[in-house]
Coordinates of C-alpha atoms and ligand atoms in Angstrom, one line a residue:
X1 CA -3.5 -9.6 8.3
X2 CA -7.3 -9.1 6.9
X3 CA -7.8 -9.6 3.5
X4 CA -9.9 -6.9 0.9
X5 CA -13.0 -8.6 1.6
X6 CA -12.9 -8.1 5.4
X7 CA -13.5 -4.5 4.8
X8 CA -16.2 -2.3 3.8
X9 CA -16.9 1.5 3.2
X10 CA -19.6 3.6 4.1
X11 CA -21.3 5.6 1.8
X12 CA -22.9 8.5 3.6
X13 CA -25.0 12.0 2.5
X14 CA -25.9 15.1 4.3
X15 CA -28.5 17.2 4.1
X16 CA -31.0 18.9 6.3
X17 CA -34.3 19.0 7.7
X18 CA -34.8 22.8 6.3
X19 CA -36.5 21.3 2.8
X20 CA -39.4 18.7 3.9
X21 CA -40.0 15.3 4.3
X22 CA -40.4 15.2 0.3
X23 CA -37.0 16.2 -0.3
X24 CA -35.6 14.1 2.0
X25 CA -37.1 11.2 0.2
X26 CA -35.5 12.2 -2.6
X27 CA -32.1 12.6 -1.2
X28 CA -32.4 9.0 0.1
X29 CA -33.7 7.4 -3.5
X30 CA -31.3 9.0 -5.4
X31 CA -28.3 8.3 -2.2
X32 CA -29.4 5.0 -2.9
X33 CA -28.9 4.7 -6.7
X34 CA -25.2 6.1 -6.4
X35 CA -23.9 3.6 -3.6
X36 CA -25.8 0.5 -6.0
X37 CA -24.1 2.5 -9.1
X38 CA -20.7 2.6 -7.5
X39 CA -21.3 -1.1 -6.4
X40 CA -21.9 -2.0 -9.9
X41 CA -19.3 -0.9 -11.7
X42 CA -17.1 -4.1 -10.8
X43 CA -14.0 -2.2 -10.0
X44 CA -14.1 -1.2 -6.2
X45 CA -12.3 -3.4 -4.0
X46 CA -14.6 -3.7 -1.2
X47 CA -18.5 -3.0 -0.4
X48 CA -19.7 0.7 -0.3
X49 CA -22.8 0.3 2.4
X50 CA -25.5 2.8 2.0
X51 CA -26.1 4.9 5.4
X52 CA -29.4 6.4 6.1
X53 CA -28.8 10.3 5.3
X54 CA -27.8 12.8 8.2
X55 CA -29.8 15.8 9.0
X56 CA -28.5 16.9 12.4
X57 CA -25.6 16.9 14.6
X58 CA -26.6 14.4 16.7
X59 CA -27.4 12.2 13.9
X60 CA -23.8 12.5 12.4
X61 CA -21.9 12.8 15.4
X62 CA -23.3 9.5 16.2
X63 CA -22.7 8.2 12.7
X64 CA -19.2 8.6 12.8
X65 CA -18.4 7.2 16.2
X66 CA -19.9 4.0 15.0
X67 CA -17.8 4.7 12.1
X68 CA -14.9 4.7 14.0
X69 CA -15.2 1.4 16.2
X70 CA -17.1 -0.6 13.2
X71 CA -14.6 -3.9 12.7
X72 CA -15.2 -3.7 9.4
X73 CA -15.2 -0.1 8.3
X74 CA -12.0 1.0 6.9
X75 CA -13.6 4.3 5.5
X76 CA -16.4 6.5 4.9
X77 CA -17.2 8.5 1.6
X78 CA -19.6 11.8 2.1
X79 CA -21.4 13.7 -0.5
X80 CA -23.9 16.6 0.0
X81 CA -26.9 16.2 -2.4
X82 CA -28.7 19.5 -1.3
X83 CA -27.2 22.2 1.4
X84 CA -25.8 20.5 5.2
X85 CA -24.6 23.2 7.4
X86 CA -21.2 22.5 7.8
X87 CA -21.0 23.6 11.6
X88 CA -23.3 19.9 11.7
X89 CA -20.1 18.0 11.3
X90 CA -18.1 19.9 13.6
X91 CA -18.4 16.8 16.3
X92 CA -18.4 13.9 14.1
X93 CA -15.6 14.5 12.1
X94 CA -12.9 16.2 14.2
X95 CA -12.4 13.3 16.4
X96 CA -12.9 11.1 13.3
X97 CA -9.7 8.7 12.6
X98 CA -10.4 6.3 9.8
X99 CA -9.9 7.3 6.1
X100 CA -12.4 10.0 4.8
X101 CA -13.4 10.4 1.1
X102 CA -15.5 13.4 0.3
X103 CA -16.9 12.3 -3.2
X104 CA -18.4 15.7 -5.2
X105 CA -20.4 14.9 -7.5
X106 CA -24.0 15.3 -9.1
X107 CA -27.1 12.7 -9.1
X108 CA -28.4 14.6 -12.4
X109 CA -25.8 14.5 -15.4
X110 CA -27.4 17.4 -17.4
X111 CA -29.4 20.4 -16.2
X112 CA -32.8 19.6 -17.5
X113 CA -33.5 22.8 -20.0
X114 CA -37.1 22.6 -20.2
X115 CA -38.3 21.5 -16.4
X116 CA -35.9 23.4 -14.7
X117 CA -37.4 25.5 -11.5
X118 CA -36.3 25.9 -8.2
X119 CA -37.4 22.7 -6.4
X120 CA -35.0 20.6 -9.0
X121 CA -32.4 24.0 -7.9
X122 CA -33.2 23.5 -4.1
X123 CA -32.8 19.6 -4.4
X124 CA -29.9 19.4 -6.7
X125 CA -27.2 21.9 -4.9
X126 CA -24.3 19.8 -4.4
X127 CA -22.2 22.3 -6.6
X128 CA -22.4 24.5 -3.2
X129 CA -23.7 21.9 -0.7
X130 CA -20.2 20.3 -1.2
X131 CA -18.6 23.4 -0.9
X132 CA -19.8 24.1 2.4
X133 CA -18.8 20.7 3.4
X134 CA -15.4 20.9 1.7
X135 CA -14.5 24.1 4.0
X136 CA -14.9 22.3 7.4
X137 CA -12.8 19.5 6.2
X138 CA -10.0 22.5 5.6
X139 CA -10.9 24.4 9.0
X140 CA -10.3 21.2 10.9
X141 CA -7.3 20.5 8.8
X142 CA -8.4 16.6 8.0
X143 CA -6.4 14.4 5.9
X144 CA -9.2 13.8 3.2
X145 CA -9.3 12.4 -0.4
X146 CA -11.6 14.9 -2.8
X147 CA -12.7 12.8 -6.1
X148 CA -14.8 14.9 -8.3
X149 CA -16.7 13.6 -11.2
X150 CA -20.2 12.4 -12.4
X151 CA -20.8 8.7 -10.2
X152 CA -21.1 6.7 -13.4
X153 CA -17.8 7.9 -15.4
X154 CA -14.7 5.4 -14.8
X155 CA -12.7 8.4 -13.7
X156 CA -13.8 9.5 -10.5
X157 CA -14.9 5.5 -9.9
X158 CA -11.1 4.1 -11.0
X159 CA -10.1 7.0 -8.2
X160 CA -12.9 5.9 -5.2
X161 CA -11.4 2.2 -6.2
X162 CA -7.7 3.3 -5.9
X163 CA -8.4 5.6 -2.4
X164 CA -10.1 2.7 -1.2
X165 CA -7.0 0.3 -1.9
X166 CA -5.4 3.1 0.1
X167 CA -7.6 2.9 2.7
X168 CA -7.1 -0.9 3.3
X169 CA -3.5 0.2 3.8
X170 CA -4.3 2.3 6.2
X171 CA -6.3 -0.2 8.0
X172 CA -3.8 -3.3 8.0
X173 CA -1.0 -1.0 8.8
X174 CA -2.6 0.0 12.0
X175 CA -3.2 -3.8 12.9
X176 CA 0.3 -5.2 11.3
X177 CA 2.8 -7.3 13.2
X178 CA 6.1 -8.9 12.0
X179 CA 8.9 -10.6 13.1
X180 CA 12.6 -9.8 12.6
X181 CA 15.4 -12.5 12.9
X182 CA 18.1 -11.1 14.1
X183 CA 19.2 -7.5 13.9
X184 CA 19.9 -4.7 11.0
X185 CA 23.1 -5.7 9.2
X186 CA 26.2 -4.2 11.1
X187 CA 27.1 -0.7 10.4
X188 CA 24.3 0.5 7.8
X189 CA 22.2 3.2 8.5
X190 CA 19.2 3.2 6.3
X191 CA 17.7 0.3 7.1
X192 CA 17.7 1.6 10.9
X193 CA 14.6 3.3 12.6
X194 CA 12.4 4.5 15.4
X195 CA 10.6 1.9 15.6
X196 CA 7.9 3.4 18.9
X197 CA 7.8 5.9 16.1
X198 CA 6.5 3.6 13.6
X199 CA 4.1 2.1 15.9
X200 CA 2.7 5.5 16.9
X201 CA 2.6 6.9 13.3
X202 CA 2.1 3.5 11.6
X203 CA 0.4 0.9 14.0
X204 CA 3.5 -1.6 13.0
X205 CA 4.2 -4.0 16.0
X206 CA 7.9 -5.3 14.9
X207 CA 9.3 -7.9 17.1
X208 CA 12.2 -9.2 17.6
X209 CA 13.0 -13.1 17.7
X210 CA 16.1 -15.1 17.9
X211 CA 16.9 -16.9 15.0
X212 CA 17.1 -20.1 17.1
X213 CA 13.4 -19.6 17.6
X214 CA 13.0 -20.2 13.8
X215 CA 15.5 -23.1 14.2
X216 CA 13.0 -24.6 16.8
X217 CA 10.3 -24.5 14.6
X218 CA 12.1 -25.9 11.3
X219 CA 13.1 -28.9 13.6
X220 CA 9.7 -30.1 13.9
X221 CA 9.1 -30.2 10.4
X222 CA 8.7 -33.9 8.8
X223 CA 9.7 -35.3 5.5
X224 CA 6.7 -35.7 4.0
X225 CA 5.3 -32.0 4.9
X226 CA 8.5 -30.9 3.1
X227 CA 7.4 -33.5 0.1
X228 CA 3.9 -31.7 0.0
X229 CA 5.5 -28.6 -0.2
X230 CA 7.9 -29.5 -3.0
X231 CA 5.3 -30.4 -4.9
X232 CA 3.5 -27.4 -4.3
X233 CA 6.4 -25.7 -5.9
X234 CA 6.3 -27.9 -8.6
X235 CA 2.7 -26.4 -9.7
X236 CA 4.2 -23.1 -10.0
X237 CA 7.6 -23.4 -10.8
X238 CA 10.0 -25.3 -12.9
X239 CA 12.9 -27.6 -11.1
X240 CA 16.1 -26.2 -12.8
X241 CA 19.0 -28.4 -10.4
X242 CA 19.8 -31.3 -9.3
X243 CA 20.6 -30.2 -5.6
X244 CA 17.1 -31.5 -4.3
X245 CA 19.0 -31.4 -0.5
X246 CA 19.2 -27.6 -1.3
X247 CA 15.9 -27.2 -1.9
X248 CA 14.0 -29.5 0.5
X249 CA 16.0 -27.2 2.7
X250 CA 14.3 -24.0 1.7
X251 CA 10.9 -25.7 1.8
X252 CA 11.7 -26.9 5.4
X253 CA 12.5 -23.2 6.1
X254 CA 9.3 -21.8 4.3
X255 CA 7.1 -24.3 6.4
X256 CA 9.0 -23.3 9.6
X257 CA 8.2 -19.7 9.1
X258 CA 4.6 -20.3 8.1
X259 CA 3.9 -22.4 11.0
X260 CA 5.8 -19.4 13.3
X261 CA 3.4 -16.7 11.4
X262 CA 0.3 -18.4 11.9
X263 CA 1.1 -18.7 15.8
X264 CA 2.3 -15.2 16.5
X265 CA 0.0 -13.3 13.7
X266 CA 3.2 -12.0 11.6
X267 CA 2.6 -10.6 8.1
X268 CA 6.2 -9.7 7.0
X269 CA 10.2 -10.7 8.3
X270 CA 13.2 -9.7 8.2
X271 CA 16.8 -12.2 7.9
X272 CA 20.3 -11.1 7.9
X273 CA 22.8 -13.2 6.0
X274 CA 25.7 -12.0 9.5
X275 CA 22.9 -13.9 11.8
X276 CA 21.9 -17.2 10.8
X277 CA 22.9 -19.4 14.0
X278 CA 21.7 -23.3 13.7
X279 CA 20.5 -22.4 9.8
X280 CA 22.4 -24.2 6.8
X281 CA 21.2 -21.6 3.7
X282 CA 19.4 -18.1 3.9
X283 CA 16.0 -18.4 3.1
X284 CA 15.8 -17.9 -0.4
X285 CA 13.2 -19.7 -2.1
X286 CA 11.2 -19.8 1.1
X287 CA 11.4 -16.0 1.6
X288 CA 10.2 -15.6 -2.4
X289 CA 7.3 -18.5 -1.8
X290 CA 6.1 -16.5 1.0
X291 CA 6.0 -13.3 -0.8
X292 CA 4.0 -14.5 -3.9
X293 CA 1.7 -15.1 -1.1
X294 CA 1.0 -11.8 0.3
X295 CA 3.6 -11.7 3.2
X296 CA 6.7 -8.8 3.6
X297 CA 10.0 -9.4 3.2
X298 CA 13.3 -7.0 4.1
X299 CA 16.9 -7.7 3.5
X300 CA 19.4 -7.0 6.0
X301 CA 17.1 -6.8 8.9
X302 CA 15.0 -4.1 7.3
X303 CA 12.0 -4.5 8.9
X304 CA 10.9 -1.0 6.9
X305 CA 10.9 -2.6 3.4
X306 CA 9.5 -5.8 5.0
X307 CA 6.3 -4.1 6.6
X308 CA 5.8 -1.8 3.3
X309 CA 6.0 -5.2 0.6
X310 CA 3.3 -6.6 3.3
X311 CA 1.1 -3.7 3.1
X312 CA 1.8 -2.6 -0.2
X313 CA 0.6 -6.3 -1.3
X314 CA -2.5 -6.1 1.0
X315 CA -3.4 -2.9 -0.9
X316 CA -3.1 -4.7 -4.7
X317 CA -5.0 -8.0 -3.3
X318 CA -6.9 -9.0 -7.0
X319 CA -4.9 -6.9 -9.2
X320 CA -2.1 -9.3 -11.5
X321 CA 0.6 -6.5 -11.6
X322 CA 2.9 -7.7 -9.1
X323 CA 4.7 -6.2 -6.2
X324 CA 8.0 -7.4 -4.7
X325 CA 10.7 -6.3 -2.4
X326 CA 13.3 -5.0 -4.7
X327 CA 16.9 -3.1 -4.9
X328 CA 18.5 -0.8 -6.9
X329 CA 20.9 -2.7 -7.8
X330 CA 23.6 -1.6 -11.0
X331 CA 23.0 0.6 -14.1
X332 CA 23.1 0.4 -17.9
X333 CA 24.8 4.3 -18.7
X334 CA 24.7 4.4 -22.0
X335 CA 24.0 8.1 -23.2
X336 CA 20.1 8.5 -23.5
X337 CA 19.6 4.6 -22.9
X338 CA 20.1 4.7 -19.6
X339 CA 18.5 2.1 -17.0
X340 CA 18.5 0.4 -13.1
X341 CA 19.0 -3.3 -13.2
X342 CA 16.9 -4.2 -9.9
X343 CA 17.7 -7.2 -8.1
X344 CA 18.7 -8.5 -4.7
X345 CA 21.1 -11.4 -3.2
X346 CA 17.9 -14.1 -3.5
X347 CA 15.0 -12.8 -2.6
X348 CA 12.6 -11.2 -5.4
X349 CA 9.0 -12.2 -5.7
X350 CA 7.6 -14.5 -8.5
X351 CA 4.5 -12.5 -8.8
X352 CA 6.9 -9.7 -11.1
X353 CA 7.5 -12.0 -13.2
X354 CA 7.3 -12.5 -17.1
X355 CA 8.1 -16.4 -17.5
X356 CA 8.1 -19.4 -15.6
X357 CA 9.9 -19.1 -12.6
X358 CA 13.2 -21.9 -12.5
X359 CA 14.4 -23.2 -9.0
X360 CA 18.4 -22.8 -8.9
X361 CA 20.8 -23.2 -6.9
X362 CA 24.5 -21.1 -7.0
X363 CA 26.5 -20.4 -4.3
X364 CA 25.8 -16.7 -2.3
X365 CA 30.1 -15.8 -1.8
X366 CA 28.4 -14.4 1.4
X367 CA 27.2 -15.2 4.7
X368 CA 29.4 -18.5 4.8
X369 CA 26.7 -20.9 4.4
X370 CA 25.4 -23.6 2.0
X371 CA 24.6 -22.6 -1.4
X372 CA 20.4 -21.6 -1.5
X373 CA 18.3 -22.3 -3.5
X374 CA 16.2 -19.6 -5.1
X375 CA 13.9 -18.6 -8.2
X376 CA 15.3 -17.3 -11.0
X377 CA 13.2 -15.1 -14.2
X378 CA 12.6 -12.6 -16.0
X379 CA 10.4 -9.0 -15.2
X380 CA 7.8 -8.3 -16.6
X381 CA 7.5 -4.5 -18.6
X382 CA 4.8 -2.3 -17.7
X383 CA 3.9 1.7 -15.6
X384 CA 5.7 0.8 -11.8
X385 CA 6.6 2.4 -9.1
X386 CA 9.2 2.3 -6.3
X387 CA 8.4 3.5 -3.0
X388 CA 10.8 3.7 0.1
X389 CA 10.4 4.4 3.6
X390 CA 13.1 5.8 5.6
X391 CA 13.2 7.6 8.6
X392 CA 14.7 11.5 9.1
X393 CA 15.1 11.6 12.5
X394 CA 11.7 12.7 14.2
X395 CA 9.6 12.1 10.9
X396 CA 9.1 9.5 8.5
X397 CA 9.6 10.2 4.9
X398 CA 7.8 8.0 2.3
X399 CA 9.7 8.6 -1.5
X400 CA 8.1 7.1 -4.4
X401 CA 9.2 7.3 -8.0
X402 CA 7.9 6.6 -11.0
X403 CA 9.2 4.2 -13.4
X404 CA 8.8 2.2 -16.5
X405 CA 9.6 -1.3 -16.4
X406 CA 11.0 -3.4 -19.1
X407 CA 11.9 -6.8 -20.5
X408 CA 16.0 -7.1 -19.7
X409 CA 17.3 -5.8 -22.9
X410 CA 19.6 -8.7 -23.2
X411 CA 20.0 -12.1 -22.1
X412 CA 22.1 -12.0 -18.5
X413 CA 22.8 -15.9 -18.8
X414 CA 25.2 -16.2 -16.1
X415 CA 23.1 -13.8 -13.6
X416 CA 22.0 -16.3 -10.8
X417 CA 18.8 -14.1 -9.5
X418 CA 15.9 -12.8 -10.4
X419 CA 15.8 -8.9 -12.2
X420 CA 13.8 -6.4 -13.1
X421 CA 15.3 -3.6 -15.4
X422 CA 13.4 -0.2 -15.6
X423 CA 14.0 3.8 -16.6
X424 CA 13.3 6.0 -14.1
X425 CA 11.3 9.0 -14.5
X426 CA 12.3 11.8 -15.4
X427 CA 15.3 10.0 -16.2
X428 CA 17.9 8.6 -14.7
X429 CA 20.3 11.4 -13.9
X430 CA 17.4 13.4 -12.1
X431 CA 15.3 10.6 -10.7
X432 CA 18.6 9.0 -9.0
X433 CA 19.7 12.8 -7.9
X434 CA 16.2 13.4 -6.2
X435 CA 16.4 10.3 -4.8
X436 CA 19.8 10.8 -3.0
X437 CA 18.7 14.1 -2.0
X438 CA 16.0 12.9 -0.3
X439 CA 17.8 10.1 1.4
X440 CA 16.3 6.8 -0.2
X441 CA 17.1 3.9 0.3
X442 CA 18.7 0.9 -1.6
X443 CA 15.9 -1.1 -0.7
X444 CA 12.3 -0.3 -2.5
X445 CA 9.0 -1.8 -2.9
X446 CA 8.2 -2.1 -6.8
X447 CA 4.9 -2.2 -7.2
X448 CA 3.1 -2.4 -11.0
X449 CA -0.3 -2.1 -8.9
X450 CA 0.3 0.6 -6.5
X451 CA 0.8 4.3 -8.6
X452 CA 2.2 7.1 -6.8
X453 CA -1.3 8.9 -6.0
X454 CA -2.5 5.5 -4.2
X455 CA 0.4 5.7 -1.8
X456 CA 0.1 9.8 -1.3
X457 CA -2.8 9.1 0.0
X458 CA -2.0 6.5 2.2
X459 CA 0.6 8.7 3.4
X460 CA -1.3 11.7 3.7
X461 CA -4.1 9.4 6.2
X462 CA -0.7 8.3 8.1
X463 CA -0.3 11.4 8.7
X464 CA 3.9 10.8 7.4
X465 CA 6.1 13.1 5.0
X466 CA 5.6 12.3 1.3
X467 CA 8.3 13.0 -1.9
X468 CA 7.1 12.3 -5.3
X469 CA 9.6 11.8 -8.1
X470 CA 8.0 11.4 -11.5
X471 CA 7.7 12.8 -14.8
X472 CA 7.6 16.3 -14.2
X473 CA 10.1 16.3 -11.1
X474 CA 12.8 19.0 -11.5
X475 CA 16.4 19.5 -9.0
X476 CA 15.3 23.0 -8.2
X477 CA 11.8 22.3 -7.2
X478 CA 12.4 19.4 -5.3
X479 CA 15.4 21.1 -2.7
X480 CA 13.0 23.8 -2.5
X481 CA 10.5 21.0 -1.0
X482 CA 12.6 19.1 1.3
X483 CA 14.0 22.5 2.6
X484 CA 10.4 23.8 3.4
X485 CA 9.1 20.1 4.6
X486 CA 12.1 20.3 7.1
X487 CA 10.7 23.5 8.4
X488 CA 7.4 23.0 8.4
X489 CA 7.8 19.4 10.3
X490 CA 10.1 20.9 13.2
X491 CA 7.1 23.2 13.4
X492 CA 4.5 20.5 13.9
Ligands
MN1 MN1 19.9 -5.6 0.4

């Protein structure tokens, strides 16, 4: 899977050939000084590349087809300094299928009182310019992001910077390939899915392998690679057991599956615990290891969760929040305290968490196999969110809620995994009602990166449902939209 700094953005403005080559020049300058600004501000994820401005059809038809099979371009920002004849753009943007910002701003903060005249009026029109432009991108029914604001405020930046985060999404989704070992765990239905659907919709290549194939791999792994790799865990983690078989046995597993990912490409797996022929322990340890290092991981075969961790990951690359595969897992009810203790059997990535992770090993009661070993800490507290993909029948539904992440509010001493503990928003009773309504799954992607605006978008240029639950989210308003998504999707 690329990485943030295999991607850029282009930064492109129309105009026209109606106001002179002096205008024009203008346009350019001043095109130029907003791309450098934007560059400058430190926060955007990936280069914005200045494009020379477009003044005819021809000239922006072109633009975007070279938009479209540039490597490297995962999107393209537009913003109309003076007037551009919307009927310009018909071509280039209705065959246009990479992400597509329209950025409305102004190059001049204040009107100037004393100068003002009609050249500055004829060169600075991008409160109607962008209008223009804005109405095509609703006649041709485009997925677009709209960020208002003046270039050099944090705001609209902070949202060009989050969009583009979302755009990356968009652009390792549509290249993303992962492995599953094994099948979905007998007899549950959530973690099933269409999964020519996901490629058409998604771009996700999930392939099936025999466990056995993993097996192979793990055979060929020496002792001292698995010493090297102890001692990489070492740097990050602290040794809490004395079962060192246990967990030479995880790092054997980890280095199996790196060596299998770098051959085939894979950025995420799947295990089952009911499918684990020639393996002596579930990959627990291994499968957290991995995810601290930007690859997806699903429970139970769900190659769903796995594929959104992976992307939802690629799309934080450089921020220190954390993101991890994660399941609801029991409650704390009391009265106006209430809150979701998130867990799962092993496998919760380090990068959620508050201390120093400890390498344990308990036995699993499951899967009738040697006890794993795994890491074991704390969450950290912060703004989070938890997004699950599942699939209606026909559509894909992405669900995100918004949470609030804590500390555990007591020490869980006997508890032999990691946890995170967190109030949903609005609050329990009505985040956890929405959420069965809408048919979410057990298994999440936290994310204290990714907010729920970041993954609309990514939705939105996916083209897939989308169901917020947050703060403001209420019962009635929320049947209402899944009744009227459900009609408008058999309609599409
Ligand atoms: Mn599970």
């Amino acid at each position: 899977m690329r990485k943030m700094r295999d991607f850029e953005f282009w930064f492109v403005t129309g105009s026209q050939h109606l106001y002179g080559p002096e205008t024009l020049e203008q346009v350019a300058a001043d095109s130029a000084k907003i791309a450098e600004g934007l560059n400058s501000s430190g926060i955007m994820p990936c280069r914005i590349v200045l494009k020379d401005i477009v003044k005819t059809p021809a000239e922006i038809t072109k633009l975007f087809k070279d938009a479209d099979y540039d490597e490297k371009c995962a999107g393209v920002i537009t913003w109309m300094h003076t007037f551009s004849p919307s009927k310009m753009w018909i071509n280039g943007l209705k065959d246009f299928k990479k992400p597509y910002l329209h950025f409305h701003t102004q190059f001049n903060r204040e009107i100037p009182w004393n100068e003002i005249d009609m050249d500055f009026m004829n060169l600075n029109q991008s409160a109607h310019g962008d209008r223009e432009h804005g109405f095509i991108g609703a006649r041709l029914r485009m997925p677009r992001k709209i960020v208002v604001g003046y270039w050099e405020d944090a705001e609209p930046q902070k949202k060009i910077a989050d969009w583009m985060r979302s755009a990356v999404g968009v652009a390792v989704s549509r290249e993303f390939k992962m492995v599953r070992f094994g099948d979905n765990m007998r007899q549950v239905a959530v973690t099933e899915g269409d999964k020519v659907e996901a490629e058409i919709k998604l771009g996700w290549d999930v392939e099936y392998r025999g466990i056995g194939d993993l097996v192979a791999y793990m055979d060929k792994v020496t002792e001292s690679d698995i010493d090297a790799k102890i001692n990489e865990y070492l740097e990050k983690y602290d040794m809490d057991t004395d079962n060192t078989e246990a967990v030479r046995y995880q790092a054997k597993t980890e280095i199996g599956l790196e060596r299998m990912f770098a051959d085939y490409g894979y950025s995420a797996f799947t295990t089952n615990f009911e499918d684990l022929w020639g393996m002596e322990q579930l990959p627990g340890l291994a499968a957290q290891d991995l995810m601290s290092k930007g690859f997806g991981f699903g429970g139970e075969g769900d190659w769903k969760v796995a594929a959104m961790t992976a992307i939802m990951k690629a799309m934080a690359e450089g921020l220190d929040g954390g993101t991890a595969f994660m399941e609801d897992y029991t409650y704390h009810m009391p009265a106006g305290n209430e809150h979701v203790l998130g867990a799962h059997m092993l496998e919760v990535c380090p990068s959620v968490a508050s201390n120093r992770p400890k390498i344990q090993v308990h036995e699993l009661g499951i899967g009738n196999k040697k006890a794993p070993a795994r890491l074991v800490f704390d969450s950290k507290k912060g703004s989070a969110i938890v997004a699950s993909l599942v699939d209606m029948g026909g559509r894909l539904r992405l669900i995100v809620n918004d949470v609030e992440a804590c500390n555990p509010l007591n020490p869980m001493p006997k508890l032999p995994v990691a946890g995170v503990m967190w109030k949903p928003l609005p609050s329990l009773a009505v985040s956890a009602e929405s959420w069965i309504l809408a048919g979410g799954a057990h298994h999440t992607v936290l994310s204290y990166d990714i907010t729920a605006e970041m993954m609309h978008d990514w939705a939105k240029m996916m083209d897939i449902e989308f169901v917020h639950i947050g703060k403001d989210t209420t019962i009635e308003a929320l049947e209402k939209e899944l009744f009227w998504n459900d009609i408008a999707y058999k309609l599409k």
